[in-house]
Tab-separated table of C-alpha atoms in Angstrom:
chain	number	residue	atom	x	y	z
A	1	MET	CA	-0.031	-0.011	-0.008
A	2	SER	CA	1.079	3.115	-0.798
A	3	GLU	CA	2.532	5.134	2.165
A	4	ASN	CA	0.670	8.648	1.388
A	5	ILE	CA	-2.553	6.907	2.115
A	6	THR	CA	-3.997	8.840	5.348
A	7	PRO	CA	-5.203	7.234	8.488
A	8	LEU	CA	-8.723	8.208	7.501
A	9	ALA	CA	-8.647	6.773	4.397
A	10	GLU	CA	-7.080	3.310	5.602
A	11	LEU	CA	-9.845	3.061	7.989
A	12	ALA	CA	-12.411	2.321	5.224
A	13	THR	CA	-10.018	0.315	2.699
A	14	ASP	CA	-7.502	-2.369	3.230
A	15	GLY	CA	-4.410	-1.615	5.176
A	16	PRO	CA	-1.147	-3.285	5.675
A	17	ALA	CA	-2.031	-4.902	8.661
A	18	ALA	CA	-5.865	-5.183	8.740
A	19	GLY	CA	-9.092	-4.953	6.026
A	20	GLY	CA	-10.628	-1.811	6.501
A	21	ILE	CA	-14.419	-1.415	7.259
A	22	LEU	CA	-15.796	-1.257	3.657
A	23	HIS	CA	-14.262	-4.965	3.253
A	24	LEU	CA	-16.033	-6.434	6.299
A	25	ALA	CA	-18.138	-9.798	5.819
A	26	PRO	CA	-21.968	-9.270	6.117
A	27	GLN	CA	-22.463	-10.263	9.407
A	28	GLU	CA	-19.292	-8.010	10.822
A	29	ARG	CA	-21.252	-5.087	8.939
A	30	ARG	CA	-24.504	-5.829	10.386
A	31	ALA	CA	-23.098	-6.011	13.864
A	32	LEU	CA	-21.119	-2.624	13.477
A	33	ALA	CA	-24.098	-0.863	12.195
A	34	ALA	CA	-26.208	-2.125	15.044
A	35	CYS	CA	-23.726	-1.466	17.793
A	36	TRP	CA	-22.837	1.933	16.033
A	37	GLY	CA	-26.242	3.238	16.130
A	38	GLY	CA	-26.781	2.061	19.495
A	39	TRP	CA	-23.882	3.778	21.033
A	40	ALA	CA	-24.601	6.963	19.198
A	41	LEU	CA	-27.832	7.207	20.654
A	42	ASP	CA	-26.705	6.308	24.249
A	43	GLY	CA	-23.982	9.036	23.621
A	44	MET	CA	-26.677	11.668	22.471
A	45	ASP	CA	-28.532	11.063	25.633
A	46	PHE	CA	-25.833	10.881	27.810
A	47	GLN	CA	-24.606	14.097	26.792
A	48	MET	CA	-27.870	16.146	26.802
A	49	TYR	CA	-27.449	16.245	30.703
A	50	PRO	CA	-24.534	18.645	30.448
A	51	PHE	CA	-26.299	21.089	28.427
A	52	VAL	CA	-29.423	21.105	30.625
A	53	ILE	CA	-27.634	21.515	34.016
A	54	PRO	CA	-27.844	25.491	34.159
A	55	ALA	CA	-31.784	25.100	33.200
A	56	LEU	CA	-32.200	22.343	35.949
A	57	MET	CA	-30.229	24.680	38.490
A	58	ALA	CA	-32.826	27.492	37.764
A	59	ALA	CA	-35.947	25.412	37.815
A	60	TRP	CA	-35.402	23.396	40.997
A	61	ARG	CA	-32.760	26.076	42.791
A	62	ILE	CA	-30.277	23.307	43.307
A	63	SER	CA	-26.381	23.929	43.721
A	64	GLY	CA	-23.640	22.752	41.644
A	65	ALA	CA	-22.863	19.530	43.999
A	66	GLU	CA	-26.326	18.446	43.516
A	67	ALA	CA	-25.928	19.110	39.775
A	68	GLY	CA	-22.911	17.279	40.008
A	69	SER	CA	-24.481	14.206	41.859
A	70	LEU	CA	-27.122	13.837	39.363
A	71	GLY	CA	-24.206	13.247	36.686
A	72	THR	CA	-22.389	10.917	39.174
A	73	ALA	CA	-25.786	9.066	39.920
A	74	VAL	CA	-25.915	7.616	36.591
A	75	LEU	CA	-22.419	6.911	36.169
A	76	LEU	CA	-22.408	4.749	39.457
A	77	MET	CA	-25.743	3.139	38.253
A	78	SER	CA	-24.120	2.232	34.964
A	79	SER	CA	-21.170	0.368	36.819
A	80	LEU	CA	-23.684	-1.573	38.305
A	81	GLY	CA	-25.560	-2.306	35.301
A	82	GLY	CA	-22.481	-3.246	33.191
A	83	TRP	CA	-21.668	-5.981	35.794
A	84	ILE	CA	-25.237	-7.183	35.789
A	85	ALA	CA	-25.543	-6.964	31.967
A	86	GLY	CA	-22.009	-8.619	31.206
A	87	TYR	CA	-22.899	-11.563	33.580
A	88	LEU	CA	-26.440	-12.014	31.787
A	89	ALA	CA	-24.802	-11.805	28.270
A	90	ASP	CA	-22.484	-14.636	29.465
A	91	ARG	CA	-25.512	-16.599	30.480
A	92	ILE	CA	-28.248	-15.979	28.005
A	93	GLY	CA	-26.406	-14.531	24.955
A	94	ARG	CA	-25.039	-11.258	23.597
A	95	VAL	CA	-27.885	-10.245	21.430
A	96	ARG	CA	-30.938	-11.110	23.709
A	97	THR	CA	-29.475	-8.961	26.643
A	98	LEU	CA	-28.333	-6.102	24.219
A	99	GLN	CA	-31.957	-5.872	23.300
A	100	ILE	CA	-33.087	-5.666	27.043
A	101	THR	CA	-30.592	-2.983	28.053
A	102	ILE	CA	-31.668	-0.634	24.920
A	103	VAL	CA	-35.546	-0.856	26.025
A	104	TRP	CA	-34.382	-0.154	29.615
A	105	PHE	CA	-32.477	2.878	28.528
A	106	ALA	CA	-34.911	4.256	26.271
A	107	VAL	CA	-38.023	3.865	28.985
A	108	PHE	CA	-35.848	5.860	31.670
A	109	SER	CA	-34.890	8.338	29.053
A	110	LEU	CA	-38.541	9.129	28.636
A	111	LEU	CA	-39.294	9.269	32.047
A	112	SER	CA	-36.416	11.661	32.650
A	113	GLY	CA	-38.174	14.228	30.545
A	114	LEU	CA	-41.315	13.527	32.210
A	115	ALA	CA	-40.185	14.165	35.814
A	116	GLN	CA	-41.891	16.931	37.995
A	117	SER	CA	-39.359	17.373	40.536
A	118	TYR	CA	-35.392	16.936	41.360
A	119	GLU	CA	-36.103	13.652	43.222
A	120	GLN	CA	-38.116	12.225	40.332
A	121	PHE	CA	-35.522	13.313	37.763
A	122	PHE	CA	-32.708	11.729	40.121
A	123	ALA	CA	-34.456	8.310	40.194
A	124	ALA	CA	-35.381	8.390	36.456
A	125	ARG	CA	-31.663	9.141	35.680
A	126	ALA	CA	-30.069	6.801	38.175
A	127	LEU	CA	-32.273	3.717	36.658
A	128	LEU	CA	-31.265	5.174	33.314
A	129	GLY	CA	-27.676	4.463	34.160
A	130	LEU	CA	-28.266	0.542	34.212
A	131	GLY	CA	-29.019	0.256	30.825
A	132	PHE	CA	-26.423	2.939	29.805
A	133	GLY	CA	-23.776	1.012	31.223
A	134	GLY	CA	-25.123	-2.615	30.206
A	135	GLU	CA	-25.490	-1.326	26.259
A	136	TYR	CA	-21.944	-0.290	25.788
A	137	ALA	CA	-20.527	-3.570	27.364
A	138	VAL	CA	-22.778	-6.076	25.586
A	139	GLY	CA	-22.314	-4.227	22.229
A	140	ALA	CA	-18.318	-4.178	22.503
A	141	VAL	CA	-18.199	-7.922	23.414
A	142	LEU	CA	-20.740	-8.671	20.762
A	143	LEU	CA	-19.003	-6.620	17.958
A	144	GLY	CA	-15.455	-7.848	19.112
A	145	GLU	CA	-16.241	-11.675	19.068
A	146	THR	CA	-17.782	-10.993	15.542
A	147	ILE	CA	-14.867	-9.092	14.102
A	148	ARG	CA	-11.751	-11.000	12.942
A	149	ALA	CA	-8.507	-10.207	14.912
A	150	ASP	CA	-6.715	-8.503	12.094
A	151	ARG	CA	-9.339	-5.583	11.966
A	152	ARG	CA	-10.757	-5.833	15.404
A	153	GLY	CA	-8.908	-2.591	16.856
A	154	ARG	CA	-9.941	-0.407	14.359
A	155	THR	CA	-13.437	-1.582	13.853
A	156	LEU	CA	-14.166	-1.219	17.789
A	157	GLY	CA	-12.689	1.992	17.442
A	158	VAL	CA	-15.127	3.019	14.702
A	159	MET	CA	-17.660	1.743	16.656
A	160	ALA	CA	-16.616	4.191	20.008
A	161	SER	CA	-16.703	7.012	17.713
A	162	ALA	CA	-20.376	6.695	17.424
A	163	SER	CA	-20.272	8.652	21.167
A	164	ALA	CA	-19.113	11.825	19.388
A	165	ALA	CA	-21.718	11.564	16.645
A	166	GLY	CA	-24.513	11.361	19.437
A	167	TRP	CA	-22.599	14.283	21.111
A	168	ALA	CA	-22.742	16.101	18.118
A	169	VAL	CA	-26.655	15.388	17.679
A	170	ALA	CA	-27.109	16.342	21.419
A	171	ALA	CA	-25.045	19.865	20.956
A	172	LEU	CA	-27.531	20.461	17.554
A	173	LEU	CA	-30.580	19.582	19.594
A	174	TYR	CA	-29.694	21.806	22.308
A	175	THR	CA	-28.962	24.482	20.443
A	176	VAL	CA	-32.053	24.635	18.065
A	177	LEU	CA	-34.416	23.511	20.770
A	178	PHE	CA	-33.368	26.199	23.517
A	179	SER	CA	-33.373	28.638	20.665
A	180	VAL	CA	-37.013	28.205	19.806
A	181	LEU	CA	-38.568	26.789	23.172
A	182	PRO	CA	-38.861	28.132	26.420
A	183	GLU	CA	-35.940	26.750	28.865
A	184	GLN	CA	-38.441	24.552	30.958
A	185	THR	CA	-39.866	22.806	27.963
A	186	ALA	CA	-36.671	22.998	25.770
A	187	TRP	CA	-34.774	20.365	28.531
A	188	ARG	CA	-37.650	18.212	28.530
A	189	ALA	CA	-37.997	17.726	24.604
A	190	LEU	CA	-34.259	17.001	24.685
A	191	PHE	CA	-34.523	13.867	26.984
A	192	ILE	CA	-38.142	12.633	25.244
A	193	ALA	CA	-35.638	12.332	22.013
A	194	GLY	CA	-33.792	9.696	24.007
A	195	VAL	CA	-36.638	6.886	23.458
A	196	ALA	CA	-35.184	6.554	19.909
A	197	PRO	CA	-32.791	3.869	20.748
A	198	ALA	CA	-35.771	1.501	21.276
A	199	LEU	CA	-35.717	1.337	17.348
A	200	ALA	CA	-32.448	-0.363	17.198
A	201	VAL	CA	-34.077	-3.392	18.760
A	202	VAL	CA	-36.226	-4.002	15.795
A	203	PHE	CA	-32.734	-4.352	13.674
A	204	LEU	CA	-31.256	-6.372	16.445
A	205	ARG	CA	-33.939	-9.248	16.608
A	206	ARG	CA	-34.297	-9.552	12.950
A	207	PHE	CA	-30.485	-9.216	11.502
A	208	ILE	CA	-27.817	-10.161	14.331
A	209	SER	CA	-27.033	-13.393	15.264
A	210	GLU	CA	-24.711	-14.733	18.139
A	211	PRO	CA	-21.229	-14.677	17.600
A	212	ASP	CA	-19.338	-18.053	16.313
A	213	ILE	CA	-16.985	-18.280	19.414
A	214	TYR	CA	-19.631	-17.368	21.838
A	215	GLN	CA	-21.763	-20.319	20.610
A	216	ARG	CA	-18.661	-22.820	20.281
A	217	SER	CA	-17.764	-21.908	23.999
A	218	ARG	CA	-21.586	-22.436	25.189
A	219	ALA	CA	-21.531	-25.849	23.201
A	220	LEU	CA	-17.983	-27.129	24.818
A	221	ALA	CA	-19.360	-26.283	28.169
A	222	GLY	CA	-22.214	-28.734	27.689
A	223	PRO	CA	-25.554	-28.327	29.792
A	224	GLY	CA	-24.046	-30.120	33.018
A	225	MET	CA	-20.819	-27.678	33.019
A	226	ALA	CA	-20.537	-25.217	35.497
A	227	GLN	CA	-20.955	-21.468	34.057
A	228	ALA	CA	-18.873	-18.924	35.287
A	229	GLY	CA	-20.382	-16.996	38.410
A	230	PRO	CA	-20.452	-13.300	38.990
A	231	PHE	CA	-17.126	-13.223	40.697
A	232	GLU	CA	-15.316	-15.490	38.106
A	233	ILE	CA	-12.972	-12.424	37.142
A	234	PHE	CA	-11.642	-12.011	40.627
A	235	ARG	CA	-10.111	-15.530	40.586
A	236	PRO	CA	-6.241	-15.516	41.284
A	237	LYS	CA	-5.723	-16.346	37.409
A	238	LEU	CA	-7.778	-13.134	36.073
A	239	LEU	CA	-7.568	-10.794	39.215
A	240	ALA	CA	-4.207	-8.665	38.209
A	241	THR	CA	-6.081	-8.233	34.815
A	242	THR	CA	-9.421	-7.170	36.321
A	243	VAL	CA	-7.380	-4.839	38.456
A	244	THR	CA	-5.185	-3.260	35.792
A	245	CYS	CA	-8.113	-2.807	33.351
A	246	SER	CA	-10.471	-1.203	36.237
A	247	LEU	CA	-7.767	1.347	36.866
A	248	LEU	CA	-7.196	2.096	33.016
A	249	ALA	CA	-10.897	2.354	32.710
A	250	THR	CA	-10.907	4.675	35.515
A	251	GLY	CA	-8.314	7.067	34.380
A	252	ALA	CA	-9.934	7.388	30.966
A	253	GLN	CA	-13.476	7.987	31.904
A	254	GLY	CA	-12.331	10.265	34.969
A	255	GLY	CA	-10.828	12.581	32.715
A	256	PHE	CA	-13.574	12.479	29.891
A	257	PHE	CA	-16.231	13.085	32.399
A	258	ALA	CA	-14.442	15.883	34.514
A	259	ILE	CA	-14.319	17.807	30.995
A	260	THR	CA	-17.602	16.851	29.210
A	261	THR	CA	-19.988	17.072	32.360
A	262	TRP	CA	-19.020	20.523	32.966
A	263	LEU	CA	-17.738	22.017	29.579
A	264	PRO	CA	-20.885	23.676	28.796
A	265	THR	CA	-21.349	25.289	31.981
A	266	TYR	CA	-17.798	26.674	31.947
A	267	LEU	CA	-18.530	28.399	28.512
A	268	GLY	CA	-21.922	29.838	29.436
A	269	ARG	CA	-21.455	30.728	33.008
A	270	VAL	CA	-17.830	31.575	33.459
A	271	ARG	CA	-16.904	32.634	29.847
A	272	GLY	CA	-20.274	34.317	29.449
A	273	PHE	CA	-21.138	32.608	26.002
A	274	SER	CA	-24.776	32.530	24.528
A	275	VAL	CA	-26.501	29.440	23.997
A	276	ALA	CA	-25.617	29.547	20.348
A	277	SER	CA	-22.073	30.433	21.049
A	278	THR	CA	-21.670	27.693	23.889
A	279	GLY	CA	-23.219	25.022	21.094
A	280	GLY	CA	-20.549	26.349	18.640
A	281	TYR	CA	-17.565	26.050	20.625
A	282	VAL	CA	-18.871	22.581	22.123
A	283	GLY	CA	-19.095	21.606	18.407
A	284	ILE	CA	-15.575	22.018	17.711
A	285	THR	CA	-14.857	19.858	20.685
A	286	VAL	CA	-17.228	17.181	19.480
A	287	LEU	CA	-15.418	17.585	15.645
A	288	GLY	CA	-12.024	16.989	17.610
A	289	SER	CA	-13.786	13.976	19.439
A	290	PHE	CA	-14.582	12.541	16.457
A	291	LEU	CA	-11.441	12.829	14.669
A	292	GLY	CA	-9.676	11.305	18.065
A	293	TYR	CA	-11.792	8.209	17.986
A	294	LEU	CA	-11.027	7.436	14.081
A	295	ALA	CA	-7.144	8.074	14.620
A	296	GLY	CA	-7.093	6.304	17.758
A	297	ALA	CA	-8.808	3.268	15.799
A	298	TYR	CA	-6.294	3.448	13.338
A	299	LEU	CA	-3.411	3.818	15.805
A	300	SER	CA	-4.796	0.823	17.739
A	301	ASP	CA	-4.142	-1.439	14.924
A	302	ARG	CA	-0.936	0.461	13.483
A	303	ILE	CA	0.870	0.945	16.504
A	304	GLY	CA	-0.834	-1.093	19.293
A	305	ARG	CA	-3.226	-0.928	22.212
A	306	ARG	CA	-0.321	0.322	24.495
A	307	GLY	CA	0.871	2.553	22.560
A	308	THR	CA	-2.234	4.410	21.635
A	309	PHE	CA	-3.198	4.813	25.584
A	310	LEU	CA	0.102	6.380	25.692
A	311	ALA	CA	-0.068	8.752	22.957
A	312	PHE	CA	-3.628	10.181	23.671
A	313	ALA	CA	-3.011	10.223	27.666
A	314	CYS	CA	0.238	12.503	27.240
A	315	GLY	CA	-1.690	14.549	24.688
A	316	ALA	CA	-4.985	14.889	26.931
A	317	PHE	CA	-2.918	15.480	30.101
A	318	ALA	CA	-1.134	18.505	28.259
A	319	ILE	CA	-4.050	20.123	26.530
A	320	VAL	CA	-6.434	20.052	29.478
A	321	LEU	CA	-3.871	21.977	31.690
A	322	VAL	CA	-3.578	24.383	28.649
A	323	TYR	CA	-7.308	24.732	28.092
A	324	THR	CA	-8.576	25.284	31.873
A	325	LEU	CA	-5.721	26.882	33.827
A	326	VAL	CA	-3.819	29.198	30.917
A	327	PRO	CA	-5.720	32.552	30.299
A	328	LEU	CA	-6.551	32.467	26.960
A	329	SER	CA	-8.784	34.861	24.605
A	330	ASN	CA	-11.966	33.133	23.851
A	331	ALA	CA	-10.398	33.717	20.366
A	332	VAL	CA	-7.814	31.327	21.076
A	333	LEU	CA	-9.862	28.872	22.888
A	334	LEU	CA	-11.937	27.820	20.225
A	335	PRO	CA	-9.716	26.119	17.929
A	336	LEU	CA	-7.965	24.638	21.169
A	337	GLY	CA	-11.428	22.767	21.817
A	338	LEU	CA	-10.294	20.530	18.677
A	339	PRO	CA	-7.350	19.044	20.351
A	340	LEU	CA	-9.084	18.945	23.541
A	341	GLY	CA	-11.924	16.629	22.143
A	342	PHE	CA	-9.336	14.936	19.805
A	343	PHE	CA	-7.116	13.371	22.826
A	344	ALA	CA	-9.859	13.145	25.211
A	345	SER	CA	-11.651	10.739	23.127
A	346	GLY	CA	-9.163	8.830	21.206
A	347	VAL	CA	-7.985	7.018	24.136
A	348	PHE	CA	-11.245	5.318	24.157
A	349	SER	CA	-10.838	3.566	20.886
A	350	ALA	CA	-8.073	1.023	21.938
A	351	THR	CA	-9.889	-0.093	25.149
A	352	PRO	CA	-12.835	-2.193	23.743
A	353	ALA	CA	-10.502	-4.257	21.902
A	354	PHE	CA	-7.988	-4.415	24.468
A	355	PHE	CA	-10.602	-5.539	26.978
A	356	ASN	CA	-12.001	-8.260	24.815
A	357	GLU	CA	-8.540	-9.525	24.227
A	358	VAL	CA	-7.667	-10.107	27.956
A	359	TYR	CA	-10.711	-12.093	28.601
A	360	PRO	CA	-11.704	-15.793	27.948
A	361	THR	CA	-15.052	-16.168	26.040
A	362	ARG	CA	-16.713	-17.797	29.325
A	363	CYS	CA	-16.459	-14.484	31.376
A	364	ARG	CA	-15.686	-11.960	28.565
A	365	ALA	CA	-18.784	-9.933	28.704
A	366	LEU	CA	-18.510	-10.351	32.557
A	367	GLY	CA	-15.220	-9.030	32.618
A	368	LEU	CA	-15.343	-6.089	30.138
A	369	GLY	CA	-19.000	-5.007	31.441
A	370	PHE	CA	-17.559	-4.676	35.111
A	371	VAL	CA	-13.747	-2.995	34.273
A	372	HIS	CA	-15.387	-0.493	31.980
A	373	ASN	CA	-18.361	0.391	34.219
A	374	PHE	CA	-16.235	0.031	37.323
A	375	GLY	CA	-14.066	2.881	35.520
A	376	ARG	CA	-17.613	4.610	35.047
A	377	GLY	CA	-18.318	4.401	38.780
A	378	ILE	CA	-15.139	5.900	39.853
A	379	GLY	CA	-14.754	7.977	37.220
A	380	ALA	CA	-18.335	9.553	38.183
A	381	VAL	CA	-17.208	10.772	41.190
A	382	PHE	CA	-15.045	13.164	39.116
A	383	PRO	CA	-17.975	15.666	38.133
A	384	LEU	CA	-19.183	15.438	41.581
A	385	LEU	CA	-15.808	16.581	42.877
A	386	VAL	CA	-15.515	19.299	40.419
A	387	GLY	CA	-18.947	20.619	41.772
A	388	LEU	CA	-17.844	20.638	45.145
A	389	LEU	CA	-14.405	22.353	44.742
A	390	THR	CA	-15.675	24.845	42.339
A	391	ALA	CA	-15.986	27.516	45.169
A	392	ARG	CA	-12.380	26.859	46.286
A	393	LEU	CA	-10.474	26.544	43.081
A	394	GLY	CA	-12.751	27.963	40.339
A	395	LEU	CA	-14.475	25.705	37.957
A	396	ALA	CA	-11.599	25.751	35.308
A	397	ALA	CA	-9.048	24.684	37.870
A	398	ALA	CA	-11.336	21.982	39.461
A	399	ILE	CA	-11.717	20.464	35.826
A	400	GLY	CA	-8.319	20.726	35.011
A	401	THR	CA	-6.878	19.447	38.447
A	402	PHE	CA	-8.788	16.131	38.136
A	403	ALA	CA	-8.731	15.838	34.524
A	404	ALA	CA	-5.217	15.874	34.471
A	405	GLY	CA	-4.855	13.674	37.297
A	406	ALA	CA	-6.800	10.940	35.679
A	407	TYR	CA	-4.899	10.964	31.984
A	408	GLY	CA	-1.652	10.808	34.176
A	409	LEU	CA	-3.175	7.563	35.937
A	410	VAL	CA	-3.695	6.010	32.331
A	411	PHE	CA	-0.260	6.899	31.319
A	412	VAL	CA	1.173	4.943	34.148
A	413	ILE	CA	-1.291	1.857	33.881
A	414	ALA	CA	-0.548	1.787	30.146
A	415	LEU	CA	3.266	1.273	31.144
A	416	ILE	CA	2.217	-2.012	33.001
A	417	VAL	CA	-0.403	-3.841	30.497
A	418	PRO	CA	0.720	-6.420	27.899
A	419	GLU	CA	0.227	-5.765	24.163
A	420	THR	CA	-2.725	-7.668	22.612
A	421	LYS	CA	-2.568	-6.139	19.198
A	422	GLY	CA	-3.381	-9.150	16.989
A	423	ARG	CA	-4.115	-11.615	19.740
A	424	GLU	CA	-6.951	-14.327	18.813
A	425	LEU	CA	-9.917	-14.338	21.232
A	426	SER	CA	-9.815	-17.292	23.788
A	427	LEU	CA	-12.471	-19.744	24.453
């Protein structure tokens, strides 16, 4: 292949070590489409909350700490949801469990938009977190087991990019709805739109089948064989893997949530931007995020999982400190949103392939569901801590401190974990 082909072009064509996504087999393409669409719609709903924080604070007269606790509740419950869904996926199948999580997610997104009090909204968002955590974990395993080893990294990285697409839709809907509707109507309309993921259930039921490796694993186990229990991943053989992967996920997600949960509030309340300006600035960050996911997908199969973690952790550490702690004009801040989104998101492109490759099939969904959502659960504390420390440090300094610390953790753990690029999945 010619050396002048760009990374983005190689994502869609045959690369030197991996086939591009346009050359996937039909079953692989269907699985990618289903998982990408589901994760995009999940990302849309999750990223709606940061946009409506000011509206909720005004409507129910809640503090910054209470607003932060709403985001934290979703992420904490998602950690439990990922564990539960992973356990179910290893027992009753990836596709069936994915259907359950998507319907659950859609129902509680609708109820969030209909809430009449802070307490009702808190309960709806917390319960939504169960489906949110489960959907990603099961979808990542379904796709990881369906895709061949030589293109697993980039394909799962492309799936991860769906989060940025959902974020972009959330930013667009926020800008439009808050411009044409009263604030207290606009935020409800945003969440009611989150019912859309239920439509993916029809597609999943008709066109997606269980991965071959999962079916072989079930056949080898036999009806009389003991299945993996909920604590299988904590047995001595897998304990070190579970601990390091959990810490890796904690750093990646803690940094991301510290930035994205409070970014619209920072732009609107601290920098004094209008709704339209906030949407535009966030839009630049979303574009950077999407490009970061695609670049990370390419690098995951090119330089390996560890190299991708190290490169993006270093970049995110540096850019978040500049963005939040260095006095910058609005004109300079706008283009800096591109590398901020790029490095904060690119690290996620390598994690789903890596987590798939370090666990055996009998407990792969359980392992991925736990470690990814453990990272969410602990990372969920970061938005709350940012809210608590804003009065003392200022919002920008609080965001920068926690985000930089999180990406430092990713760098350290990446030096420890094994390289799994090209590894065949084990039964």
